[in-house]
């Protein structure tokens, strides 16, 4: 129940919406029950045409069903005496149509309230999921499957949408059932008491079904997450799949997961669909008893249960079967939605390892230096960086080189606080990065990585990404600095050309130059270049390197490179091996030392 109430909190003004829903549900049930409950006295007068003594004078007011029955008899007896049975029959028909109309109007209004709440919950829940997930630290996405995250955003939210509707059914149908039970008591107390005996039995059966549903619902949602993940990887890597003839391998993986998903969903369906037939079967057993017991009373001439009352009792009880089925279906279906909601809230409640301190400092401008003091870092328990001490003065270019896996990229990731060190501290202008407001800190930095992160949008929007209200001339200037303007103008629609998913319509060098143009437009004082040219051919590398040289002018730059020829002019080269600084100095000095840097340089000459 706590999970469901938390879901409803995503609908604005939920209290007023629930009050409206309850009012409309009660009114719809009352109008539906009134025409059934007051049908008996009309039938008595119309078809038996006998007026009780109680109907010849207006009764004294009493809040009871008998009072309302007597009032109806009083007025309809007058109609029959004055206008005849045919006119009374017309009034009966109009009476039924009017009350059914009101009942359905309120039922429509009740459903619209539920639909509005459902739409608001789905919209706000999706926004909240993305808002929270996008704030999580980079390491979170290394541990999580992207397909599972997408599944929670789509499939799980879809299940929650159904849960909102089913939850409202679970609230609405008891109101209808209680209203009908009141009418049944007014007709025959003995028969009604017996019908209530079966309710605990039905509830026990449904409760057992619900317990078995939950485990399967978890398996179903987890399996769907794995399927989405396989599809995402397959569609992204179709070139490799075809090159290695791996289509059959992936097809078997999909078949295995889809087969298990089918098995789990069939199990859920068997249990879910069992609730309604069982409740209906138990209800029919009661109807059979009512027919037998009530029929005996009618045939014996029981004055407490005349034929019209017996027929009305059967009609009202028959009207209860569908709401009872809806209630049982709603309760059993809630379980799958609750499981999905738990998966969603598990993501929403995941705290980010990188957060702003209370009263964090807003960084207006980078003025002095970046300093690493005795910095150590580890992924889980495996050390990646050990006792790093390094100071980068403003306007200087520092190159990080060394064997793969040495910790170069991790060291650079500490500067924009993608991670925090587990030992020591990183300072900017003498203040710990943890003390700065995260958004203002990252505003001072631009990152260009080996893999160009582009979006299925226009060239203009990719360069201006995250920077609203940018002038076109500024975007063009950034593209020219990045050596991208010429190839952009050769595309079909220039800066309005859509470049496909992840920039698939462009070459590697073109994608990289768009990433550089984006960094130029941002104009950050601190620049981080992580293997920005390593995946390019010689011609593209030259163009990109020229663009990078333009970008690094008058900036503080941290350059990670395997191609040592691209960092020879750095102010200082830091050689990192197994998480430690083993050499440092300018290019010529390191060559003369004849250490690891010289060894790496000689290897690249071969």
XYZ file of C-alpha atoms in Angstrom:
606
model
C 0.000 0.000 0.000
C 2.908 2.362 0.762
C 4.258 1.858 -2.765
C 0.885 2.677 -4.318
C 0.473 5.818 -2.210
C 3.956 6.920 -3.251
C 2.987 6.428 -6.901
C -0.059 8.668 -6.427
C 2.131 11.459 -5.033
C 3.328 12.067 -8.596
C -0.134 13.423 -9.479
C -0.522 17.115 -8.542
C -3.440 17.843 -6.206
C -3.980 14.133 -5.578
C -6.091 14.718 -2.458
C -8.656 16.852 -4.254
C -8.624 14.407 -7.172
C -9.278 11.475 -4.831
C -12.111 13.363 -3.131
C -13.686 14.061 -6.532
C -13.250 10.423 -7.515
C -14.907 9.181 -4.324
C -17.806 11.627 -4.651
C -18.448 10.660 -8.289
C -18.137 6.949 -7.440
C -20.589 7.225 -4.547
C -23.100 9.196 -6.631
C -22.808 6.756 -9.548
C -23.365 3.807 -7.192
C -26.299 5.502 -5.456
C -28.101 6.320 -8.708
C -27.437 2.815 -9.944
C -28.768 1.259 -6.739
C -31.780 3.578 -6.359
C -33.498 2.557 -9.555
C -32.946 -1.104 -8.645
C -34.001 -0.674 -5.014
C -37.156 1.277 -5.794
C -38.134 -0.930 -8.720
C -39.939 -3.387 -6.429
C -42.719 -1.071 -5.169
C -43.365 0.132 -8.699
C -43.641 -3.433 -9.950
C -46.017 -4.260 -7.088
C -48.292 -1.367 -7.943
C -48.019 -1.683 -11.717
C -48.462 -5.405 -12.209
C -50.259 -6.499 -9.047
C -52.196 -3.200 -8.959
C -52.735 -3.456 -5.223
C -52.231 -0.423 -3.020
C -51.100 -1.061 0.558
C -52.679 0.900 3.328
C -49.341 2.538 3.931
C -49.410 3.969 0.448
C -52.761 5.816 0.820
C -51.212 8.467 3.075
C -47.837 10.179 2.938
C -45.444 8.448 5.390
C -43.469 10.148 8.167
C -39.823 10.746 7.287
C -37.307 8.094 8.296
C -33.840 7.487 6.872
C -34.554 3.950 5.667
C -35.205 2.033 2.494
C -38.793 1.294 3.622
C -39.524 5.023 3.803
C -38.395 5.581 0.202
C -40.301 2.497 -0.974
C -43.502 3.773 0.694
C -43.070 7.235 -0.860
C -42.734 5.663 -4.321
C -45.822 3.524 -3.701
C -47.740 6.611 -2.566
C -47.019 8.615 -5.707
C -47.329 5.766 -8.180
C -50.631 4.583 -6.733
C -51.973 8.075 -7.447
C -50.662 7.918 -11.001
C -52.323 4.544 -11.618
C -55.663 5.685 -10.162
C -55.689 8.988 -12.069
C -53.903 8.181 -15.381
C -54.070 4.414 -15.636
C -51.428 1.609 -15.696
C -50.106 2.504 -19.184
C -49.156 6.021 -18.116
C -47.578 4.615 -14.947
C -45.530 2.214 -17.100
C -44.277 5.187 -19.113
C -43.234 6.908 -15.888
C -41.412 3.750 -14.786
C -39.436 3.702 -18.037
C -38.569 7.409 -17.751
C -37.591 6.874 -14.127
C -35.178 4.069 -15.069
C -33.663 5.992 -18.009
C -33.142 9.136 -15.882
C -31.378 7.375 -13.048
C -29.255 5.261 -15.394
C -28.301 8.478 -17.222
C -27.186 10.143 -13.990
C -25.363 6.980 -12.939
C -23.395 6.866 -16.193
C -22.663 10.610 -16.205
C -21.048 10.318 -12.775
C -19.291 7.122 -13.818
C -17.824 8.980 -16.819
C -16.678 11.838 -14.581
C -15.121 9.344 -12.163
C -13.202 7.660 -14.988
C -11.954 10.992 -16.323
C -10.545 11.822 -12.888
C -8.747 8.449 -12.878
C -7.450 9.047 -16.421
C -6.150 12.498 -15.482
C -4.341 11.116 -12.437
C -2.883 8.279 -14.532
C -1.583 10.665 -17.206
C -0.050 13.008 -14.603
C 1.630 10.126 -12.736
C 3.201 8.691 -15.902
C 4.475 12.072 -17.101
C 5.916 13.194 -13.762
C 7.360 9.770 -12.953
C 9.275 9.622 -16.248
C 10.611 13.141 -15.717
C 11.678 12.278 -12.154
C 13.419 9.072 -13.274
C 15.455 10.904 -15.915
C 16.177 13.823 -13.593
C 17.558 11.531 -10.879
C 19.413 9.124 -13.168
C 21.081 11.961 -15.074
C 22.484 13.298 -11.786
C 24.133 10.009 -10.807
C 27.905 9.680 -10.933
C 29.627 8.247 -14.012
C 30.562 5.020 -12.212
C 26.888 4.130 -11.798
C 26.481 3.747 -15.563
C 29.509 1.470 -15.736
C 27.819 -0.934 -13.320
C 24.309 -0.819 -14.786
C 22.997 -2.260 -18.040
C 21.680 0.493 -20.257
C 18.893 -1.775 -21.520
C 17.673 -2.372 -17.971
C 17.541 1.376 -17.315
C 15.562 1.910 -20.539
C 13.220 -0.939 -19.565
C 12.470 0.751 -16.248
C 11.746 4.005 -18.076
C 9.383 2.326 -20.578
C 8.012 -1.090 -19.560
C 8.018 -0.528 -15.814
C 6.371 2.872 -16.136
C 3.763 1.225 -18.403
C 2.990 -1.285 -15.651
C 2.726 1.536 -13.125
C 0.227 3.227 -15.456
C -1.963 0.110 -15.280
C -1.483 0.016 -11.518
C -2.963 3.495 -11.112
C -6.118 2.370 -12.926
C -6.332 -0.919 -11.030
C -5.806 0.877 -7.736
C -8.715 3.192 -8.474
C -10.823 0.120 -9.288
C -9.861 -1.331 -5.936
C -11.216 1.872 -4.339
C -14.293 2.281 -6.525
C -15.717 -1.243 -6.634
C -16.023 -1.647 -2.835
C -18.173 1.504 -2.835
C -20.438 -0.086 -5.456
C -20.510 -3.403 -3.587
C -21.349 -1.757 -0.242
C -24.170 0.214 -1.865
C -25.622 -2.947 -3.372
C -25.251 -4.842 -0.090
C -27.292 -2.122 1.673
C -30.023 -2.601 -0.934
C -29.876 -6.385 -0.441
C -30.294 -6.001 3.329
C -33.362 -3.852 2.740
C -34.863 -6.673 0.671
C -33.967 -9.764 2.743
C -31.634 -9.920 5.738
C -31.407 -13.743 5.753
C -30.411 -14.079 2.091
C -27.928 -11.196 2.352
C -26.185 -12.671 5.398
C -25.613 -15.889 3.507
C -24.148 -14.098 0.509
C -21.600 -12.423 2.807
C -20.342 -15.821 4.006
C -18.617 -16.400 0.667
C -16.653 -13.111 0.753
C -13.893 -14.267 3.176
C -13.534 -17.434 1.095
C -13.105 -15.420 -2.099
C -10.690 -13.059 -0.367
C -8.561 -15.958 0.866
C -8.315 -17.479 -2.619
C -7.336 -14.147 -4.196
C -4.791 -13.461 -1.425
C -3.027 -16.757 -2.142
C -2.914 -15.954 -5.859
C -1.390 -12.505 -5.126
C 1.448 -14.033 -3.075
C 2.460 -16.238 -6.000
C 2.214 -13.400 -8.520
C 4.885 -11.160 -7.015
C 7.908 -13.416 -7.586
C 6.983 -14.015 -11.217
C 6.366 -10.301 -11.795
C 9.945 -9.525 -10.679
C 11.328 -12.160 -13.077
C 9.244 -10.785 -15.949
C 10.508 -7.215 -15.559
C 14.145 -8.295 -15.125
C 13.942 -10.451 -18.253
C 12.482 -7.573 -20.274
C 15.391 -5.406 -19.119
C 17.873 -7.995 -20.424
C 16.037 -8.222 -23.764
C 16.127 -4.424 -24.217
C 19.833 -4.439 -23.349
C 20.603 -7.122 -25.972
C 18.611 -5.197 -28.588
C 20.394 -1.932 -27.767
C 23.826 -3.577 -28.082
C 22.812 -5.409 -31.265
C 21.478 -2.335 -33.068
C 24.515 -0.281 -31.996
C 27.013 -2.928 -33.092
C 25.385 -4.260 -36.258
C 28.558 -3.687 -38.313
C 30.609 -5.907 -35.977
C 27.828 -8.501 -35.790
C 27.763 -8.849 -39.573
C 31.551 -8.823 -39.858
C 31.907 -11.728 -37.397
C 28.793 -13.609 -38.578
C 27.485 -13.349 -35.025
C 23.824 -12.963 -35.970
C 23.042 -16.565 -35.002
C 24.718 -16.117 -31.607
C 22.670 -13.029 -30.805
C 19.519 -14.652 -32.153
C 19.994 -17.551 -29.714
C 20.440 -15.088 -26.842
C 17.232 -13.300 -27.800
C 15.393 -16.621 -28.186
C 16.526 -17.812 -24.748
C 15.430 -14.614 -23.030
C 12.174 -14.393 -25.010
C 11.359 -18.039 -24.207
C 11.930 -17.471 -20.494
C 9.909 -14.228 -20.649
C 7.062 -16.146 -22.320
C 7.182 -18.835 -19.644
C 7.088 -16.285 -16.826
C 4.291 -14.249 -18.434
C 2.192 -17.378 -18.996
C 2.625 -18.232 -15.332
C 1.545 -14.694 -14.402
C -1.446 -14.908 -16.768
C -2.543 -18.250 -15.322
C -2.589 -16.823 -11.812
C -3.963 -13.441 -12.855
C -6.799 -14.858 -14.932
C -7.669 -17.430 -12.268
C -8.937 -14.803 -9.832
C -11.904 -13.686 -11.938
C -13.343 -17.142 -12.828
C -12.920 -18.313 -9.232
C -14.740 -15.321 -7.801
C -17.451 -15.693 -10.436
C -17.812 -19.434 -9.736
C -18.159 -18.797 -6.010
C -20.705 -16.115 -6.808
C -22.746 -18.519 -8.957
C -22.789 -21.026 -6.098
C -24.408 -18.341 -3.969
C -26.884 -17.522 -6.754
C -27.842 -21.199 -6.952
C -28.495 -21.255 -3.221
C -30.499 -18.024 -3.450
C -32.634 -19.538 -6.212
C -33.265 -22.640 -4.158
C -33.812 -21.014 -0.753
C -35.606 -17.934 -2.067
C -37.719 -19.985 -4.457
C -38.893 -22.099 -1.524
C -39.897 -18.999 0.420
C -41.810 -17.556 -2.536
C -43.636 -20.798 -3.226
C -44.454 -21.108 0.486
C -46.070 -17.665 0.372
C -43.538 -15.950 2.659
C -44.812 -12.380 3.154
C -41.281 -11.136 3.912
C -40.123 -12.231 0.450
C -42.824 -11.643 -2.190
C -42.053 -12.574 -5.833
C -41.186 -8.982 -6.780
C -38.692 -8.742 -3.895
C -37.136 -12.081 -4.837
C -36.701 -11.011 -8.477
C -35.218 -7.701 -7.345
C -32.811 -9.503 -4.988
C -31.568 -11.654 -7.872
C -31.184 -8.587 -10.114
C -29.195 -6.653 -7.513
C -26.985 -9.641 -6.677
C -26.339 -10.250 -10.384
C -25.298 -6.584 -10.661
C -22.709 -7.198 -7.926
C -20.871 -9.942 -9.818
C -19.130 -7.670 -12.331
C -17.881 -5.155 -9.700
C -16.638 -8.102 -7.621
C -14.751 -9.465 -10.655
C -13.313 -6.005 -11.374
C -12.170 -5.713 -7.774
C -10.455 -9.117 -7.769
C -8.809 -8.387 -11.163
C -7.694 -4.979 -9.958
C -6.126 -6.321 -6.763
C -4.267 -9.157 -8.508
C -3.056 -6.860 -11.310
C -1.724 -4.412 -8.726
C 1.111 -6.792 -7.870
C 2.841 -6.546 -11.232
C 2.638 -2.769 -11.083
C 3.923 -2.668 -7.514
C 6.951 -4.760 -8.529
C 7.615 -2.344 -11.412
C 7.233 0.608 -9.058
C 9.762 -0.939 -6.652
C 12.259 -1.270 -9.529
C 11.657 2.372 -10.497
C 11.983 3.674 -6.944
C 15.177 1.640 -6.492
C 16.704 3.833 -9.240
C 15.113 7.057 -8.005
C 16.311 6.409 -4.442
C 19.884 5.634 -5.501
C 22.012 8.468 -4.096
C 24.731 9.959 -6.275
C 28.256 9.463 -4.994
C 29.017 12.990 -6.239
C 26.853 15.634 -4.568
C 26.984 19.304 -3.691
C 27.811 20.184 -0.121
C 25.360 22.392 1.764
C 26.238 26.030 1.020
C 28.680 24.984 -1.726
C 30.851 27.725 -3.227
C 29.743 29.061 -6.608
C 32.848 29.142 -8.843
C 32.802 32.368 -10.816
C 36.200 32.124 -12.502
C 39.277 29.890 -12.611
C 42.213 32.056 -11.533
C 45.274 30.125 -10.381
C 45.975 26.396 -10.531
C 44.725 22.811 -10.247
C 46.583 20.748 -7.678
C 46.545 17.028 -6.833
C 47.692 16.378 -3.252
C 48.537 12.780 -2.285
C 45.623 11.569 -4.420
C 44.655 7.906 -4.396
C 41.720 6.252 -6.142
C 40.279 2.753 -6.454
C 37.353 1.154 -8.306
C 35.818 -0.927 -5.523
C 38.991 -2.316 -3.870
C 41.414 -2.316 -6.786
C 43.814 0.672 -6.555
C 44.077 2.716 -9.755
C 45.953 5.813 -8.580
C 48.548 5.992 -5.785
C 50.018 9.062 -4.092
C 49.599 11.459 -7.042
C 51.099 14.906 -6.468
C 50.761 17.313 -9.381
C 50.199 21.043 -9.874
C 48.875 22.535 -13.117
C 49.258 26.302 -13.416
C 46.679 28.338 -15.317
C 47.437 28.563 -19.041
C 49.767 25.556 -19.042
C 49.392 22.340 -21.062
C 50.008 19.107 -19.186
C 50.242 15.800 -21.074
C 49.436 12.450 -19.430
C 51.144 9.525 -21.168
C 52.000 5.929 -20.365
C 50.878 2.329 -20.932
C 47.161 1.517 -21.225
C 45.419 0.917 -17.914
C 47.867 3.064 -15.997
C 45.204 5.493 -14.678
C 45.540 8.461 -17.068
C 41.839 8.843 -17.847
C 40.898 8.276 -14.207
C 43.245 11.071 -13.161
C 41.630 13.436 -15.677
C 38.117 12.368 -14.568
C 38.827 13.651 -11.065
C 39.057 17.249 -12.323
C 35.373 17.661 -13.398
C 34.408 15.441 -10.402
C 33.173 12.497 -12.408
C 34.681 10.689 -9.418
C 36.073 11.804 -6.059
C 39.449 10.543 -4.806
C 39.390 8.001 -1.982
C 42.639 9.431 -0.602
C 44.066 12.932 -0.679
C 42.342 15.830 -2.425
C 42.129 17.807 -5.670
C 42.261 21.587 -5.268
C 41.264 24.372 -7.619
C 42.633 27.793 -6.683
C 43.578 26.295 -3.322
C 40.037 25.084 -2.493
C 38.901 21.450 -2.575
C 36.731 20.565 -5.557
C 34.234 19.059 -3.070
C 33.568 22.565 -1.728
C 32.501 23.972 -5.100
C 29.015 23.866 -6.547
C 29.177 21.037 -9.078
C 27.372 22.850 -11.907
C 29.557 25.964 -11.653
C 32.713 23.801 -11.495
C 31.872 21.894 -14.682
C 30.927 25.143 -16.415
C 34.644 26.003 -16.323
C 35.590 22.844 -18.232
C 35.347 21.389 -21.700
C 35.910 17.711 -22.519
C 36.789 16.139 -25.877
C 37.031 12.359 -25.793
C 38.165 9.690 -28.218
C 34.558 8.693 -28.888
C 32.600 11.654 -30.218
C 29.251 11.879 -28.425
C 26.833 13.272 -30.999
C 23.059 13.150 -31.283
C 20.521 12.437 -34.016
C 19.937 16.132 -34.645
C 21.199 18.940 -36.859
C 24.855 19.964 -36.993
C 23.883 23.341 -35.514
C 22.141 21.775 -32.505
C 25.024 19.364 -31.904
C 27.547 22.217 -31.765
C 25.226 24.350 -29.614
C 24.306 21.375 -27.392
C 23.381 22.468 -23.875
C 23.809 26.160 -24.717
C 20.443 27.849 -25.391
C 20.012 31.132 -27.275
C 23.281 30.762 -29.197
C 23.757 33.048 -32.199
C 24.360 31.469 -35.586
C 27.508 33.500 -36.190
C 29.002 32.143 -32.937
C 28.337 28.550 -34.050
C 29.932 29.249 -37.451
C 32.975 30.833 -35.783
C 33.388 27.772 -33.512
C 33.153 25.468 -36.544
C 35.831 27.461 -38.367
C 38.187 27.267 -35.368
C 37.605 23.485 -35.319
C 38.322 23.136 -39.078
C 34.742 21.937 -39.563
C 33.088 24.769 -41.505
C 34.211 23.627 -44.964
C 32.860 20.082 -44.736
C 29.673 21.348 -43.065
C 28.947 23.642 -46.027
C 29.414 20.675 -48.383
C 26.570 18.730 -46.701
C 23.079 18.793 -48.164
C 21.581 21.405 -45.825
C 24.692 22.893 -44.213
C 24.284 23.555 -40.514
C 20.682 22.249 -40.682
C 21.783 18.783 -41.852
C 20.656 15.942 -39.563
C 23.686 13.710 -38.929
C 21.965 10.463 -37.880
C 22.237 8.465 -34.675
C 25.587 9.152 -32.981
C 26.653 11.084 -36.110
C 26.563 7.951 -38.279
C 26.369 10.010 -41.509
C 29.756 11.595 -40.840
C 33.319 10.263 -40.885
C 35.325 9.816 -37.684
C 37.357 12.960 -38.290
C 34.235 15.006 -39.044
C 32.530 13.803 -35.876
C 35.588 14.678 -33.834
C 35.789 18.183 -35.292
C 32.124 18.778 -34.375
C 32.973 17.753 -30.798
C 35.850 20.232 -30.819
C 33.568 22.951 -32.236
C 31.189 22.307 -29.337
C 34.071 22.798 -26.879
C 35.164 25.974 -28.716
C 31.639 27.418 -28.457
C 31.518 26.684 -24.739
C 34.821 28.551 -24.423
C 35.969 26.881 -21.173
C 39.134 28.023 -19.365
C 40.023 24.377 -18.552
C 40.221 21.788 -21.323
C 40.476 17.996 -21.024
C 41.428 16.072 -24.182
C 41.208 12.300 -23.781
C 42.776 10.481 -26.762
C 41.060 12.950 -29.089
C 43.045 11.888 -32.203
C 43.987 8.256 -31.562
C 41.220 6.712 -33.709
C 41.800 8.844 -36.816
C 43.676 8.417 -40.079
C 46.689 10.650 -40.812
C 44.783 13.290 -42.798
C 41.937 13.515 -40.259
C 44.464 13.528 -37.417
C 46.255 16.523 -38.943
C 43.010 18.481 -39.318
C 41.826 17.556 -35.836
C 45.215 18.305 -34.285
C 45.227 21.734 -35.903
C 41.754 22.302 -34.478
C 42.936 21.179 -31.036
C 45.922 23.515 -31.192
C 43.545 26.370 -31.953
C 41.316 25.269 -29.084
C 44.156 25.030 -26.533
C 45.416 28.564 -27.071
C 45.316 30.533 -23.808
C 43.681 27.652 -21.955
C 44.701 25.283 -19.176
C 44.833 21.907 -20.893
C 45.112 18.309 -19.708
C 45.941 16.110 -22.700
C 45.841 12.305 -22.589
C 47.665 10.758 -25.534
C 49.202 7.531 -26.745
C 50.718 9.178 -29.825
C 53.607 11.006 -28.222
C 54.176 13.147 -31.325
C 50.988 15.090 -30.436
C 52.266 16.181 -27.000
C 55.920 17.066 -27.641
C 55.250 20.768 -27.108
C 53.428 20.340 -23.789
C 54.695 22.454 -20.885
C 55.091 19.263 -18.840
C 54.691 15.579 -19.669
C 53.585 13.262 -16.847
C 54.411 9.581 -17.379
C 52.039 7.302 -15.428
C 52.520 3.563 -14.927
C 50.393 1.324 -12.668
C 48.743 4.344 -11.080
C 51.952 6.175 -10.141
C 53.925 9.057 -11.636
C 57.209 7.476 -12.729
C 58.626 10.354 -14.820
C 57.846 14.008 -15.481
C 59.415 16.840 -17.469
C 59.544 18.359 -20.953
C 59.915 16.199 -24.048
C 63.660 16.764 -24.586
C 64.487 16.154 -20.930
C 62.558 12.875 -20.844
C 64.251 11.644 -24.023
C 67.655 12.243 -22.427
C 66.636 10.356 -19.251
C 66.319 7.154 -21.292
C 63.450 5.911 -19.145
C 59.890 4.688 -19.863
C 59.028 7.749 -21.991
C 62.058 7.158 -24.223
C 61.082 3.498 -24.518
C 57.528 4.377 -25.574
C 58.866 6.922 -28.067
C 61.245 4.381 -29.621
C 58.428 1.836 -29.977
C 56.301 4.334 -31.905
C 59.151 5.057 -34.315
C 59.301 1.433 -35.412
